[in-house]
Short mmCIF file of C-alpha atoms in Angstrom, two decimals:
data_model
loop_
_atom_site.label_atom_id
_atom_site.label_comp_id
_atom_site.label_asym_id
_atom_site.label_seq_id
_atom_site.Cartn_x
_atom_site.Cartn_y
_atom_site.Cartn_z
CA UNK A 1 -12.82 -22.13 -62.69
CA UNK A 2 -15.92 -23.37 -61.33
CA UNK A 3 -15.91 -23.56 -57.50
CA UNK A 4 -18.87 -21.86 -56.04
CA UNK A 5 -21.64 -24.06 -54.55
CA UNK A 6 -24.89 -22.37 -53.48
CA UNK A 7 -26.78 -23.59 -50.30
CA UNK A 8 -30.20 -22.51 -49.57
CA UNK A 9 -32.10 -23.33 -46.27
CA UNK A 10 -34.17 -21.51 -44.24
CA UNK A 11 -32.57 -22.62 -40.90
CA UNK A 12 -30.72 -20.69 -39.23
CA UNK A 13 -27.98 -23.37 -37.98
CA UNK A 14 -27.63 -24.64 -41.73
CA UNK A 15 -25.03 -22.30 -42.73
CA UNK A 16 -22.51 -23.19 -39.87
CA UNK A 17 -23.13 -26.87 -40.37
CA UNK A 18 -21.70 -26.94 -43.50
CA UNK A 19 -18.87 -24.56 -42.41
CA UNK A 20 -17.83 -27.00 -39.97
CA UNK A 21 -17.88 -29.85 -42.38
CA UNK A 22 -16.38 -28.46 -44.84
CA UNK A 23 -13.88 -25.92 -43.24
CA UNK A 24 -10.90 -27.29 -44.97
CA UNK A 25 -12.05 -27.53 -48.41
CA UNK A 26 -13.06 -23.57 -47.84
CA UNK A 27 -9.73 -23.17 -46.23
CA UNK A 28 -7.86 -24.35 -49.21
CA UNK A 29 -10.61 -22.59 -51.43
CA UNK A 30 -11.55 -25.61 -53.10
CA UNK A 31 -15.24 -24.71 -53.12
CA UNK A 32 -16.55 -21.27 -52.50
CA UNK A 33 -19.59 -21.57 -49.96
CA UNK A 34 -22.35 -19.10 -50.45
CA UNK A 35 -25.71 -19.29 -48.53
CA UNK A 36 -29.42 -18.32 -49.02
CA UNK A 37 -32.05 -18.25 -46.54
CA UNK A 38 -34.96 -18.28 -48.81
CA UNK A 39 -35.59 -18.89 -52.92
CA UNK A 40 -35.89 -15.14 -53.63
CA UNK A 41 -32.58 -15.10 -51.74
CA UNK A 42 -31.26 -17.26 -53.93
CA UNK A 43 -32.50 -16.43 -57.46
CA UNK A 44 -31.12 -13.05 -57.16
CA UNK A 45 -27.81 -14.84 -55.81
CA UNK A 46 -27.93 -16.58 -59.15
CA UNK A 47 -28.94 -13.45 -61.12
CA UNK A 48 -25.95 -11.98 -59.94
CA UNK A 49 -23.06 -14.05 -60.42
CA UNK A 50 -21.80 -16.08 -63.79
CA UNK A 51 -23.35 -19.36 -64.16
CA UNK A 52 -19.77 -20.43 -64.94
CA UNK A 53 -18.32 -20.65 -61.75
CA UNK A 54 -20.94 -22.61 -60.11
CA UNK A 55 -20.78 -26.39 -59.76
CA UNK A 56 -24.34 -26.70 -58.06
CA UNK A 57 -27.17 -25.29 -55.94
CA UNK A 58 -28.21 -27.42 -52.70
CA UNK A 59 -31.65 -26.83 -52.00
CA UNK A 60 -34.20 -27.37 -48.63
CA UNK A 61 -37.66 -28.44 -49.91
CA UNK A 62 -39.34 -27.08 -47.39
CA UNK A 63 -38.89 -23.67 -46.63
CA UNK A 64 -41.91 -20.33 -46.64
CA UNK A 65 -42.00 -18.15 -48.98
CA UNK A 66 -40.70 -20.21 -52.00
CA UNK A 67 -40.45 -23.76 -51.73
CA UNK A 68 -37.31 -25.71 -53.03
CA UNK A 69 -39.39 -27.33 -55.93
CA UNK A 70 -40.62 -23.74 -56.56
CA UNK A 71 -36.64 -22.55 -56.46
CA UNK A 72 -35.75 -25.75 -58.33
CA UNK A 73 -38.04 -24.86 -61.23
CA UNK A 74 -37.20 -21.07 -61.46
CA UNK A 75 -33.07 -21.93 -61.23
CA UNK A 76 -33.68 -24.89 -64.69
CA UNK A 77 -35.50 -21.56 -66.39
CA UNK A 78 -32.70 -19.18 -65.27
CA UNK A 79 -30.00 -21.98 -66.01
CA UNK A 80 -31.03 -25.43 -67.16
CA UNK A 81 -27.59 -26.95 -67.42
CA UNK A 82 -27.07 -25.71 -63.43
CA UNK A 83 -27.16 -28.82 -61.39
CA UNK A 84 -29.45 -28.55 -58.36
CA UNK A 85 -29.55 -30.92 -55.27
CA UNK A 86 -32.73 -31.63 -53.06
CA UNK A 87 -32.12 -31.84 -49.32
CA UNK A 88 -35.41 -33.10 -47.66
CA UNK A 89 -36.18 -34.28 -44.16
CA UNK A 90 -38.82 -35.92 -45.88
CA UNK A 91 -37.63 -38.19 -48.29
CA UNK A 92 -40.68 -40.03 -49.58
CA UNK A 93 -41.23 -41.46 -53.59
CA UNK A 94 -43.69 -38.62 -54.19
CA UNK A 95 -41.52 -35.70 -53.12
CA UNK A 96 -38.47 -37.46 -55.26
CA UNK A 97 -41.30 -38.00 -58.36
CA UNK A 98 -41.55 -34.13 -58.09
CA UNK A 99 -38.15 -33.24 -57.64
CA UNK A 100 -36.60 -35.86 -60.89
CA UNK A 101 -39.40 -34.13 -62.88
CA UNK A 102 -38.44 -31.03 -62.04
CA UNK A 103 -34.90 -31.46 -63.28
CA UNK A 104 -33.42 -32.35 -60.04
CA UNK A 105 -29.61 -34.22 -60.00
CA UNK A 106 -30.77 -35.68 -56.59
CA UNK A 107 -32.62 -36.05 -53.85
CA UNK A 108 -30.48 -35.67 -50.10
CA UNK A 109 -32.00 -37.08 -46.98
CA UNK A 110 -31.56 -35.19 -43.78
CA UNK A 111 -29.48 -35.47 -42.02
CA UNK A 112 -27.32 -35.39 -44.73
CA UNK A 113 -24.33 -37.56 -44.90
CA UNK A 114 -21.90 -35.26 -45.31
CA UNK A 115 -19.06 -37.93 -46.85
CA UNK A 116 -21.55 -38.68 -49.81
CA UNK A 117 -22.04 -34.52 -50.67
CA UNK A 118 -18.66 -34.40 -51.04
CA UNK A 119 -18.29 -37.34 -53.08
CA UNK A 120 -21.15 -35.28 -54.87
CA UNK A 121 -19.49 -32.05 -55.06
CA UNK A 122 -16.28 -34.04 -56.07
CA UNK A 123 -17.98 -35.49 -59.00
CA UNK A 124 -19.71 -32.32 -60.18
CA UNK A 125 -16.27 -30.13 -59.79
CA UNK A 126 -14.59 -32.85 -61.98
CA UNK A 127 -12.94 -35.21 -59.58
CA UNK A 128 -11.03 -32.10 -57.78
#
């Protein structure tokens, strides 16, 4: 059953916000939470676990190391069927241009509006 939903941010706080909005859907295990701090972080994440149980990696553009565009281009190698979300503070037509090209489902806006990712995440776990 897929359920798991990779998140990967470099800041620090990122990992509790989403707790907190989404403590009762990981409560009632609806979605399985997972975090990454960094692309490498998250690659072997994805390396490790079946690409069948995950609905979708969430993705920071802008983060050292490996970028999100960087990330979003290694995951479509790895798995090109994975969905994968852009979250951007900076949420211009050039970085979207890059992102769509890339293979991206979306581009998010921070802050994100937390009642449209779920309608997201909704949609992508098949209307759970």
């Amino acid at each position: 059953m897929k359920q798991t939903i990779l998140w990967v941010d470099d800041e620090p706080d990122a990992e509790q916000i989403f707790r907190q909005h989404f403590r009762r859907e990981i409560r009632n295990k609806v979605y399985q939470f997972c975090f990454a701090r960094s692309g490498p972080e998250a690659l072997d994440f994805l390396g490790g676990h079946d690409p069948d149980d995950m609905i979708v990696v969430l993705s920071d553009i802008n983060m050292p190391v490996m970028n999100g565009l960087e990330l979003l281009r290694a995951t479509k190698s790895i798995n090109p069927e994975l969905p994968v979300v852009m979250v951007t503070a900076n949420g211009d037509r050039e970085t979207e241009r890059l992102a769509r090209e890339g293979g991206a489902l979306s581009l998010l806006t921070k802050p994100v509006d937390f009642g449209q990712l779920r309608e997201k995440l909704n949609e992508l776990a098949g209307g759970r």
